[in-house]
Short mmCIF file of C-alpha atoms in Angstrom, two decimals:
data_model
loop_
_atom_site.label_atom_id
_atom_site.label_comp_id
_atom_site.label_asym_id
_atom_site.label_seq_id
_atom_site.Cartn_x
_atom_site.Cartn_y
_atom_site.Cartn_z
CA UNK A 1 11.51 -3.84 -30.16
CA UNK A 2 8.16 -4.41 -29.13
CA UNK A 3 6.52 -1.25 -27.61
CA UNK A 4 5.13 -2.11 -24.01
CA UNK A 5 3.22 0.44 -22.13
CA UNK A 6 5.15 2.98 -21.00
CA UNK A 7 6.89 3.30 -17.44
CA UNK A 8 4.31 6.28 -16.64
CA UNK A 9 1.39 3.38 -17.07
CA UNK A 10 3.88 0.47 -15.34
CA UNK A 11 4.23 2.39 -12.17
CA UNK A 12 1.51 4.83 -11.95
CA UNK A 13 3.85 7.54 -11.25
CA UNK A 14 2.13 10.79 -11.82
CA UNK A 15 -0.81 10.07 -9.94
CA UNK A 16 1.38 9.07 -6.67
CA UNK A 17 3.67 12.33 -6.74
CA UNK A 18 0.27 14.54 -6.76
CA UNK A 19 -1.72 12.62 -4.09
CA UNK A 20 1.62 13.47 -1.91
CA UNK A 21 2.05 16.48 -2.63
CA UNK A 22 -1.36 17.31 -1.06
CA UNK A 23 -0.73 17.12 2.52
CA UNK A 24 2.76 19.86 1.98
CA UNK A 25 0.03 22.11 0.74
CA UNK A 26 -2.46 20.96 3.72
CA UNK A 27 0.37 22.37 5.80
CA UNK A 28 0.96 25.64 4.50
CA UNK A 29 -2.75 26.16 4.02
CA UNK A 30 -3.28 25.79 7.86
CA UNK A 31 0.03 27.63 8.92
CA UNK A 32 -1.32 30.60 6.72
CA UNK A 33 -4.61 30.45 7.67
CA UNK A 34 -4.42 30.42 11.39
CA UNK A 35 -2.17 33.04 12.23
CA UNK A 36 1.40 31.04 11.15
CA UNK A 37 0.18 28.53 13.77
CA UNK A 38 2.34 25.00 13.67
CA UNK A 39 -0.25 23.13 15.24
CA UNK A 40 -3.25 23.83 12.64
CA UNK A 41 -0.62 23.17 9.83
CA UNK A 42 0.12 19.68 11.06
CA UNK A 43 -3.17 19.13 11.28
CA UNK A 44 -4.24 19.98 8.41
CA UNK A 45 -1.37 18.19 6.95
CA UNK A 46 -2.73 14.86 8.55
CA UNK A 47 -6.08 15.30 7.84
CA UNK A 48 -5.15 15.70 4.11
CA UNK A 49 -3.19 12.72 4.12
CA UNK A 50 -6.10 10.63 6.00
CA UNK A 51 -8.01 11.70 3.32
CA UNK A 52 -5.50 10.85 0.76
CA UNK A 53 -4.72 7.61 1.87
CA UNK A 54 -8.54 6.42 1.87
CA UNK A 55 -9.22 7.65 -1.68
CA UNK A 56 -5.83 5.74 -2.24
CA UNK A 57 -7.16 2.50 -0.68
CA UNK A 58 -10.88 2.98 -2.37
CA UNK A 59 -8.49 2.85 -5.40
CA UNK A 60 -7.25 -0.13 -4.57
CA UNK A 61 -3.86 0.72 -3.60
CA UNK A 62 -1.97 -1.33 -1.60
CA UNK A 63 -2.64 -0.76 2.45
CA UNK A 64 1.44 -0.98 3.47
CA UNK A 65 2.54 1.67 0.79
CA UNK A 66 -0.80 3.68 1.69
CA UNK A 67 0.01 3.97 5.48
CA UNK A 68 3.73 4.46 4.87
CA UNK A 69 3.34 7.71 3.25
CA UNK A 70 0.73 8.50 5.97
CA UNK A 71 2.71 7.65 8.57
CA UNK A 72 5.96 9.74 6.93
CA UNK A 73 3.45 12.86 7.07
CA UNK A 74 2.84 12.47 10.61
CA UNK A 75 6.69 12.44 11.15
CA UNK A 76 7.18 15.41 9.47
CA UNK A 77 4.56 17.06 11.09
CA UNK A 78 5.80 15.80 14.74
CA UNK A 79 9.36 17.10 13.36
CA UNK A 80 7.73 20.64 12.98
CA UNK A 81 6.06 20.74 15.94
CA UNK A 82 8.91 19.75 18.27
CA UNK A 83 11.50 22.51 16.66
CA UNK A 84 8.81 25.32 16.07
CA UNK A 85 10.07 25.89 12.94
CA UNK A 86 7.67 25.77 9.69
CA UNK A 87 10.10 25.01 7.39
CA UNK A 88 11.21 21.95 8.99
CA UNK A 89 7.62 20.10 7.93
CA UNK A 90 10.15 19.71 4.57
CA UNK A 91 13.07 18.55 6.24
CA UNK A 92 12.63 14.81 5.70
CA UNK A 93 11.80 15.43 2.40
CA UNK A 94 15.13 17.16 2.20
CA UNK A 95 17.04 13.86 3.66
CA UNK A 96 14.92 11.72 2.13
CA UNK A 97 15.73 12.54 -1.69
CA UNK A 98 19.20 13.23 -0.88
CA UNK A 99 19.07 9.60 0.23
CA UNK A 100 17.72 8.40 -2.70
CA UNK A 101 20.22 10.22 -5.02
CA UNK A 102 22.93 8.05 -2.88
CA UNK A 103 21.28 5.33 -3.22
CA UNK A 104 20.27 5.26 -7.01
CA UNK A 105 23.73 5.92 -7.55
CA UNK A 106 25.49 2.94 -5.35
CA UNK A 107 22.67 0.86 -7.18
CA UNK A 108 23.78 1.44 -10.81
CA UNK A 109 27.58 1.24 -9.56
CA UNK A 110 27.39 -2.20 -8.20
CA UNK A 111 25.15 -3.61 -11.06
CA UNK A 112 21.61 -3.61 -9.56
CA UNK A 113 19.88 -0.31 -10.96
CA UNK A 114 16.65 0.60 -8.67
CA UNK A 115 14.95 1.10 -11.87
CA UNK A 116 15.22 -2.44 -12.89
CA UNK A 117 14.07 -3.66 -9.44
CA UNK A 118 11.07 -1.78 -9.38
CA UNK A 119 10.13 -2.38 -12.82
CA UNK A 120 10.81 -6.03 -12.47
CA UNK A 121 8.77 -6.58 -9.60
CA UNK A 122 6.07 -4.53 -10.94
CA UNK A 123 6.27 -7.33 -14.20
CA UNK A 124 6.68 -10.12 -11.69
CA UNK A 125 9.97 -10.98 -13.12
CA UNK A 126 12.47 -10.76 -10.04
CA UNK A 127 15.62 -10.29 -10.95
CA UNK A 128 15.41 -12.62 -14.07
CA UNK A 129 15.75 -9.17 -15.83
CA UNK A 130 19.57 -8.83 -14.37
CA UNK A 131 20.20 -11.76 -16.87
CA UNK A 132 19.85 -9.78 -19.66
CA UNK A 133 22.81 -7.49 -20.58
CA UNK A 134 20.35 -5.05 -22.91
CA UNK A 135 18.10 -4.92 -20.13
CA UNK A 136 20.70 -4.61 -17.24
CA UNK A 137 22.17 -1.40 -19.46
CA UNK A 138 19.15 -0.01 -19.89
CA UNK A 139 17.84 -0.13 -16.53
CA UNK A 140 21.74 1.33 -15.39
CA UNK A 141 21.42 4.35 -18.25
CA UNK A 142 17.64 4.80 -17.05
CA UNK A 143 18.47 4.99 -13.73
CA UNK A 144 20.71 8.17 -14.19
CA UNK A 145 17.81 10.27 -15.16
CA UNK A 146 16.32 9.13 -11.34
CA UNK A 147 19.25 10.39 -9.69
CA UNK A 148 18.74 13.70 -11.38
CA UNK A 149 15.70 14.18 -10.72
CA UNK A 150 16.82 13.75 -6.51
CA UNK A 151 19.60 16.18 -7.55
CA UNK A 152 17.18 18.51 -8.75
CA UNK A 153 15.13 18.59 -5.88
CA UNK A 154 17.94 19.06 -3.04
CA UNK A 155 19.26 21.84 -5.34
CA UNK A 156 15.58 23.44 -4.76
CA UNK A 157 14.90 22.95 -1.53
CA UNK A 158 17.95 23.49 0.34
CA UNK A 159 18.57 27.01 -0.27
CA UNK A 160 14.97 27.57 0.24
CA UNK A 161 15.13 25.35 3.60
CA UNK A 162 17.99 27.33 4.97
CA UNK A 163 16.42 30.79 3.77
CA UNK A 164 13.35 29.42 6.03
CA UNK A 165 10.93 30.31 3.33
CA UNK A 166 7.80 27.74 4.13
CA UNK A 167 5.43 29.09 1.69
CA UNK A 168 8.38 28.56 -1.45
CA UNK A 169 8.75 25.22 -0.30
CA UNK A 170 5.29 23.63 -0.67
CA UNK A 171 5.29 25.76 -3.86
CA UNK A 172 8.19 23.78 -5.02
CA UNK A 173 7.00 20.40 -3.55
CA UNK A 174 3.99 20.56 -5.61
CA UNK A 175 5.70 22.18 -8.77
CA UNK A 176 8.94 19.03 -8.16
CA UNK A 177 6.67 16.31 -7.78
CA UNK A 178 3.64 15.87 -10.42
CA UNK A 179 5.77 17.68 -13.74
CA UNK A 180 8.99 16.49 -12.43
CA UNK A 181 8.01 13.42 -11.87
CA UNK A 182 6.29 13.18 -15.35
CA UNK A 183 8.81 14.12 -17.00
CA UNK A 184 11.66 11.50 -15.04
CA UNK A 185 9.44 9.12 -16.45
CA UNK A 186 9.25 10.50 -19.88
CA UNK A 187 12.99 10.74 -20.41
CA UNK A 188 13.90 7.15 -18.99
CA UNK A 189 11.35 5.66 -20.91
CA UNK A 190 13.18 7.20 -24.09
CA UNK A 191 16.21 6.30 -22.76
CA UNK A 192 15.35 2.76 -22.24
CA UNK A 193 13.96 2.04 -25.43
CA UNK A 194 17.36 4.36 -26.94
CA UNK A 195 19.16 1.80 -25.12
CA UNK A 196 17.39 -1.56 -25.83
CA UNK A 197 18.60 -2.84 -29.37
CA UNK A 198 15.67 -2.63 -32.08
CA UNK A 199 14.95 -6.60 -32.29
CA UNK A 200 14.66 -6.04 -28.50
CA UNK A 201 11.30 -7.76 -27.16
CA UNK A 202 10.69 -5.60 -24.56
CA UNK A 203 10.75 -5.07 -20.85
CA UNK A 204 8.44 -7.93 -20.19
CA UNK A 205 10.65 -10.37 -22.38
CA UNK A 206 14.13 -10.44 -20.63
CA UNK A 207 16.32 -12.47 -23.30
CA UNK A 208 18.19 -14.77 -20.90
CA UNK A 209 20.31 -17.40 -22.39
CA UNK A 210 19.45 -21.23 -21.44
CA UNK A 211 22.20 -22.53 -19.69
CA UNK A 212 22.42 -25.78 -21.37
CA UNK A 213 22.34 -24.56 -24.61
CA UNK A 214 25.38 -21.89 -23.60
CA UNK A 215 27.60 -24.75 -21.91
CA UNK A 216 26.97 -26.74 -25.07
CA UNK A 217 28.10 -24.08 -27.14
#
């Protein structure tokens, strides 16, 4: 199999997970700072993520996934302001990545693993990946190490969530999201290529099958 760049490089993963991981510790900073006050946390927290998202855009990121993530910190920060609470500046995080373990999972059960969707439209391939049974395999066997890594993260925070402990939480948003993410990346990269056979071109060479030459055959 020919040996691509790996999915760290495709999808710029590592880099993402720290830039938002900055406004969590923006809010904590603040809260700490002034006195456990809510309202210099969420500041804080948006002004880190302004900043965040214009070194993002300088970067040439694109501007819809750039004000997405700026606009999810403001939610969370409106969310903590309107209960009081500290700990509930983490609580979409919470629902969010127990979402996504749901979701990754109904993906690979019904045959369209996320991992294959966002790696094929990173490679401009559409679905034309879904063709190939190596690939669709791989993407579905890759796509378990994603769920665990959601599963790992509402096994940290909830207990810390219910236990109200703010500070532990931004220390395990930032310690969850750059390594963790790293290493999810990492480990269904190797399982990809485990999966893929060894004459295998690689994951920007789906081997689809012309259609003429398989209702000839």
């Amino acid at each position: 199999m020919a040996q691509p760049e790996s999915l760290a490089e495709l999808l710029n993963g590592r880099r993402a997970a720290v830039d938002a991981s900055l406004p969590a510790v923006g809010f904590v900073a603040g809260w700490l700072v002034f006195g456990e006050s809510i309202w210099a946390g969420a500041i804080a927290a948006v002004v880190s993520a302004i900043g965040v998202s214009w070194w993002r855009l300088r970067k040439g990121d694109k501007p819809r996934a750039v004000l997405i993530g700026l606009f999810l910190v403001c939610v969370a920060a409106l969310i903590a302001l309107y209960t009081g609470k500290a700990e509930d500046f983490f609580l979409l995080q919470l629902l969010s990545n127990a979402a996504s373990a749901l979701a990754w999972i109904i993906s690979i059960v019904i045959r369209w693993p996320l991992l294959g969707l966002v790696v094929g439209t990173v490679l401009g391939q559409r679905t034309r990946w879904r063709r190939d049974p190596a690939l669709l395999r791989a993407y579905s066997r890759g796509s378990w190490v994603w769920v665990m890594q959601y599963v790992i993260r509402v096994a940290v925070f909830l207990p810390l969530y219910q236990a109200g402990w703010t500070e532990a939480l931004a220390a395990a948003r930032l310690g969850l999201s750059g390594p963790l993410i790293a290493g999810c990346l990492a480990v269904s990269w190797w399982v990809i290529r485990r999966s893929l056979p060894a004459d295998h071109p690689g994951l920007r060479h789906p081997v689809v099958e012309d259609p003429v030459q398989k209702a000839a055959s």
